[in-house]
């Protein structure tokens, strides 16, 4: 383990020493690829013995419709926030590292069950396996939204540190997957095409990065000005793109002027967990970032059940996905569905299982006899 850590440190030092210009772009690309490979080794050690296995999470059973993780340094008020939002008791004290394992709580919001995970405090260097960092972050990878809890009194540099730790683990915050295609082939060398002018990548750099992964034949086509990091992300393929909200806690202890400066941060929500300020605003924001669709069921001859909606993701919201959420054998008996709501023109309308539903539609499934 120490040797991998040492290698990572050496490469980071060399990257810090190297000037960034066109002549060194190729060399830096190589170093970045090496770094990404070493980071992956840290997360999933290749040897059988020692190293405590891969970065296994704290085993928390996934429950509810979505998962939200609270990530932050020790003593920024993650546990207090969890207690106020969910009513679960997570130990709170005035010293650092009070929470040592992962504590789940459930919020009922707009008919959806949202599971909140209070993860232990991250310390700097978690991505290199310090503290409980590896477990914390591998659990964070399974969440749908991450809340980075920051302390309004402590400096904003914490935000950058936590982002760096999460980036090192292949979690990309508030980003979309890079718009470039990478296709391996059997022969023909590296083929590099681009629809825009590239300031970061050229054929040499692409070849260098590919050869580091022992890929000698591939098509790489860019549709925007991509960086070396984007290409490495696509080749590695284990990256997770995740929405993230910066929750600035303890705003009762700062002045209004400071709050107005903080207000310029994107994806940001000010709260005071202890005094319960703006927790509704936070919940509303979590709901918006989770991007869920509520669908109500209607039994034949009865009124729709508005109490208990079926929750599906907005990326997979066809009638078939809706049936899968209820029971996996339901699609086999599916004949057609009647839908009331904004996704159809007529009320009700007969639709097949490819039809995409909208938020708060009412669905009645008609089965084959």
Coordinates of N, CA and C in Angstrom, one line a residue, residues 63-180:
X63 N -32.9 1.7 1.3 CA -34.3 1.6 1.5 C -34.9 2.9 1.0
X64 N -36.2 2.9 0.7 CA -36.8 4.2 0.2 C -36.6 4.3 -1.3
X65 N -36.9 5.5 -1.8 CA -36.9 5.7 -3.2 C -35.6 6.4 -3.7
X66 N -34.8 7.0 -2.8 CA -33.6 7.7 -3.2 C -32.7 7.8 -2.0
X67 N -31.4 8.1 -2.3 CA -30.5 8.1 -1.2 C -29.7 9.4 -1.2
X68 N -29.6 10.0 -0.1 CA -28.8 11.3 0.0 C -27.7 11.1 1.0
X69 N -26.5 11.5 0.7 CA -25.4 11.3 1.6 C -25.0 12.7 2.2
X70 N -24.7 12.7 3.5 CA -24.1 13.9 4.0 C -22.6 13.8 4.2
X71 N -21.9 14.6 3.4 CA -20.4 14.5 3.5 C -19.8 15.8 4.0
X72 N -18.8 15.7 4.9 CA -18.2 16.9 5.4 C -17.1 16.6 6.3
X73 N -16.4 17.7 6.8 CA -15.4 17.5 7.8 C -16.0 17.2 9.1
X74 N -15.3 16.7 10.1 CA -15.8 16.5 11.4 C -16.4 17.8 12.0
X75 N -17.4 17.7 12.8 CA -18.0 18.8 13.5 C -18.4 20.0 12.7
X76 N -19.1 19.7 11.6 CA -19.8 20.8 10.9 C -21.3 20.8 11.0
X77 N -21.8 19.8 11.8 CA -23.2 19.7 12.0 C -24.0 18.8 11.2
X78 N -23.3 17.7 10.7 CA -24.0 16.7 9.9 C -25.0 15.9 10.7
X79 N -24.6 15.5 11.9 CA -25.5 14.7 12.7 C -26.7 15.5 13.2
X80 N -26.4 16.8 13.6 CA -27.6 17.7 14.0 C -28.6 17.8 12.9
X81 N -28.1 18.0 11.7 CA -28.9 18.1 10.5 C -29.8 16.9 10.3
X82 N -29.1 15.7 10.4 CA -29.8 14.4 10.3 C -30.9 14.3 11.3
X83 N -30.6 14.7 12.6 CA -31.6 14.6 13.7 C -32.8 15.5 13.4
X84 N -32.5 16.7 12.9 CA -33.6 17.6 12.7 C -34.5 17.2 11.6
X85 N -33.9 16.7 10.5 CA -34.6 16.4 9.3 C -35.4 15.1 9.5
X86 N -34.8 14.1 10.1 CA -35.4 12.7 10.1 C -35.9 12.3 11.5
X87 N -35.5 12.9 12.5 CA -35.9 12.5 13.9 C -35.1 11.2 14.3
X88 N -34.2 10.8 13.5 CA -33.3 9.7 13.9 C -32.3 10.2 14.9
X89 N -31.8 9.4 15.9 CA -30.8 10.0 16.8 C -29.4 9.6 16.4
X90 N -28.7 10.6 15.9 CA -27.2 10.3 15.7 C -26.5 11.1 16.7
X91 N -25.5 10.5 17.3 CA -24.9 11.1 18.5 C -24.3 12.5 18.1
X92 N -24.6 13.5 19.0 CA -24.1 14.8 18.7 C -23.2 15.2 19.9
X93 N -22.0 15.7 19.7 CA -21.2 16.3 20.8 C -20.3 17.4 20.2
X94 N -19.7 18.1 21.2 CA -19.0 19.3 20.7 C -17.5 18.9 20.3
X95 N -17.2 17.6 20.3 CA -15.8 17.3 19.9 C -15.9 16.6 18.5
X96 N -14.7 16.6 17.8 CA -14.7 16.0 16.5 C -14.8 14.5 16.5
X97 N -15.2 14.0 15.3 CA -15.3 12.5 15.1 C -16.3 11.9 16.1
X98 N -17.4 12.4 16.3 CA -18.4 11.8 17.2 C -19.0 10.6 16.4
X99 N -19.4 10.8 15.2 CA -20.0 9.8 14.4 C -18.9 8.9 13.8
X100 N -19.0 7.6 14.1 CA -17.9 6.7 13.6 C -18.4 5.7 12.5
X101 N -19.6 5.4 12.5 CA -20.1 4.6 11.4 C -21.2 5.4 10.7
X102 N -21.8 4.7 9.7 CA -22.8 5.4 8.9 C -24.2 5.2 9.5
X103 N -24.9 6.3 9.7 CA -26.2 6.3 10.4 C -27.3 6.7 9.4
X104 N -28.2 5.8 9.1 CA -29.3 6.1 8.2 C -30.5 6.7 8.9
X105 N -31.2 7.6 8.2 CA -32.4 8.1 8.6 C -33.3 8.3 7.4
X106 N -34.7 8.4 7.6 CA -35.6 8.5 6.5 C -36.4 9.7 6.6
X107 N -36.5 10.5 5.5 CA -37.4 11.6 5.4 C -38.6 11.3 4.5
X108 N -39.8 11.6 5.0 CA -40.9 11.4 4.1 C -41.2 12.8 3.5
X109 N -41.1 12.9 2.2 CA -41.2 14.2 1.6 C -42.0 14.1 0.3
X110 N -43.1 14.8 0.2 CA -44.0 14.7 -1.0 C -44.3 13.2 -1.4
X111 N -44.5 12.4 -0.4 CA -44.9 11.0 -0.6 C -43.7 10.1 -0.9
X112 N -42.5 10.7 -1.0 CA -41.4 9.8 -1.3 C -40.6 9.6 -0.1
X113 N -40.0 8.3 0.0 CA -39.2 8.0 1.2 C -37.7 8.3 0.7
X114 N -37.1 9.3 1.4 CA -35.7 9.6 1.0 C -34.8 9.2 2.2
X115 N -33.8 8.3 1.8 CA -32.9 7.8 2.9 C -31.7 8.8 3.0
X116 N -31.5 9.3 4.2 CA -30.4 10.2 4.5 C -29.3 9.4 5.2
X117 N -28.1 9.5 4.7 CA -27.0 8.8 5.4 C -26.1 9.9 6.0
X118 N -25.9 9.7 7.3 CA -24.9 10.6 8.0 C -23.6 9.8 8.0
X119 N -22.7 10.3 7.1 CA -21.4 9.6 7.0 C -20.4 10.2 8.0
X120 N -19.4 9.4 8.4 CA -18.4 10.0 9.4 C -17.6 11.1 8.7
X121 N -17.0 12.0 9.5 CA -16.3 13.1 9.0 C -15.1 12.7 8.1
X122 N -14.9 13.4 7.0 CA -13.8 13.1 6.1 C -12.6 13.9 6.5
X123 N -11.4 13.3 6.5 CA -10.3 14.1 6.8 C -9.5 14.2 5.5
X124 N -8.6 15.2 5.4 CA -7.8 15.4 4.2 C -7.0 14.2 4.0
X125 N -6.9 13.7 2.7 CA -6.2 12.5 2.4 C -7.0 11.3 2.5
X126 N -8.4 11.4 2.5 CA -9.3 10.3 2.6 C -9.1 9.4 1.3
X127 N -8.9 10.1 0.2 CA -8.8 9.4 -1.1 C -7.6 8.5 -1.2
X128 N -6.6 8.8 -0.3 CA -5.4 7.9 -0.2 C -5.6 6.9 0.9
X129 N -6.8 6.7 1.4 CA -7.0 5.7 2.4 C -6.8 6.1 3.8
X130 N -6.7 7.4 4.1 CA -6.6 7.8 5.5 C -7.9 7.8 6.2
X131 N -7.9 7.6 7.6 CA -9.1 7.6 8.3 C -10.0 6.5 7.9
X132 N -11.4 6.8 8.0 CA -12.3 5.8 7.4 C -12.6 6.3 6.0
X133 N -11.8 7.1 5.4 CA -12.1 7.8 4.2 C -12.6 6.9 3.1
X134 N -11.9 5.7 2.9 CA -12.3 4.9 1.7 C -13.7 4.4 1.9
X135 N -14.0 3.9 3.1 CA -15.4 3.5 3.3 C -16.4 4.6 3.1
X136 N -16.1 5.8 3.7 CA -17.0 6.9 3.6 C -17.3 7.2 2.1
X137 N -16.3 7.2 1.3 CA -16.5 7.7 0.0 C -17.1 6.6 -0.9
X138 N -16.8 5.3 -0.6 CA -17.4 4.3 -1.4 C -18.9 4.1 -1.1
X139 N -19.3 4.5 0.2 CA -20.7 4.6 0.5 C -21.3 5.8 -0.2
X140 N -20.6 6.9 -0.3 CA -21.1 8.1 -1.0 C -21.3 7.9 -2.4
X141 N -20.6 6.9 -3.0 CA -20.8 6.6 -4.5 C -22.2 6.0 -4.8
X142 N -22.8 5.4 -3.7 CA -24.1 4.8 -4.0 C -25.3 5.8 -3.9
X143 N -25.0 7.0 -3.5 CA -26.1 8.0 -3.3 C -26.6 8.6 -4.6
X144 N -27.8 9.2 -4.5 CA -28.3 9.9 -5.7 C -27.9 11.3 -5.7
X145 N -27.8 11.9 -4.5 CA -27.4 13.3 -4.3 C -26.5 13.4 -3.2
X146 N -25.5 14.2 -3.3 CA -24.6 14.4 -2.1 C -24.8 15.8 -1.5
X147 N -24.9 15.8 -0.2 CA -24.9 17.1 0.4 C -23.6 17.4 1.1
X148 N -22.8 18.4 0.6 CA -21.6 18.7 1.2 C -21.8 19.7 2.3
X149 N -21.7 19.3 3.6 CA -22.0 20.2 4.7 C -20.8 21.0 5.0
X150 N -20.9 22.3 4.9 CA -19.8 23.2 5.2 C -20.1 24.1 6.5
X151 N -19.1 24.5 7.1 CA -19.3 25.3 8.3 C -19.1 26.8 7.9
X152 N -20.0 27.6 8.3 CA -20.0 29.0 7.8 C -18.8 29.8 8.5
X153 N -18.4 29.3 9.6 CA -17.3 30.0 10.4 C -15.9 29.6 9.8
X154 N -15.8 28.3 9.5 CA -14.5 27.8 9.0 C -14.3 28.3 7.6
X155 N -13.1 28.3 7.1 CA -12.9 28.9 5.8 C -13.5 28.0 4.6
X156 N -13.7 28.7 3.5 CA -14.4 28.0 2.4 C -13.5 27.1 1.7
X157 N -12.2 27.1 2.1 CA -11.2 26.1 1.5 C -11.7 24.7 1.7
X158 N -12.5 24.4 2.8 CA -12.9 23.1 3.0 C -13.7 22.5 1.8
X159 N -14.4 23.4 1.2 CA -15.2 23.0 0.0 C -14.3 22.4 -1.1
X160 N -13.2 23.1 -1.3 CA -12.2 22.6 -2.3 C -11.6 21.3 -1.9
X161 N -11.3 21.2 -0.6 CA -10.6 20.0 -0.2 C -11.5 18.8 -0.3
X162 N -12.8 18.9 0.1 CA -13.8 17.8 -0.1 C -14.0 17.4 -1.5
X163 N -14.1 18.5 -2.4 CA -14.3 18.2 -3.8 C -13.1 17.4 -4.3
X164 N -11.9 17.8 -3.9 CA -10.7 17.1 -4.4 C -10.7 15.6 -3.9
X165 N -11.2 15.4 -2.7 CA -11.2 14.0 -2.2 C -12.2 13.2 -3.0
X166 N -13.4 13.8 -3.3 CA -14.4 13.1 -4.0 C -14.0 12.8 -5.5
X167 N -13.3 13.9 -6.1 CA -12.8 13.7 -7.5 C -11.8 12.6 -7.5
X168 N -11.0 12.5 -6.5 CA -10.0 11.4 -6.5 C -10.6 10.0 -6.5
X169 N -11.9 9.9 -6.1 CA -12.6 8.7 -6.1 C -13.4 8.4 -7.3
X170 N -13.3 9.3 -8.3 CA -14.1 9.1 -9.5 C -15.6 9.6 -9.3
X171 N -15.9 10.5 -8.3 CA -17.2 11.1 -8.2 C -17.1 12.5 -8.8
X172 N -17.9 12.8 -9.8 CA -17.8 14.1 -10.5 C -19.1 14.9 -10.0
X173 N -18.9 16.0 -9.4 CA -20.0 16.7 -8.9 C -20.6 17.7 -9.8
X174 N -21.9 17.7 -10.0 CA -22.6 18.7 -10.8 C -22.0 18.8 -12.2
X175 N -21.6 17.7 -12.8 CA -21.1 17.7 -14.1 C -21.9 16.7 -15.0
X176 N -21.8 16.9 -16.3 CA -22.4 15.9 -17.2 C -21.3 15.0 -17.7
X177 N -21.6 13.8 -18.1 CA -20.5 13.0 -18.7 C -19.9 13.7 -19.9
X178 N -18.6 13.5 -20.2 CA -17.9 14.2 -21.3 C -18.5 13.8 -22.6
X179 N -18.7 14.8 -23.5 CA -19.3 14.5 -24.8 C -18.3 14.1 -25.8
X180 N -17.7 12.9 -25.5 CA -16.7 12.4 -26.5 C -16.8 10.9 -26.6

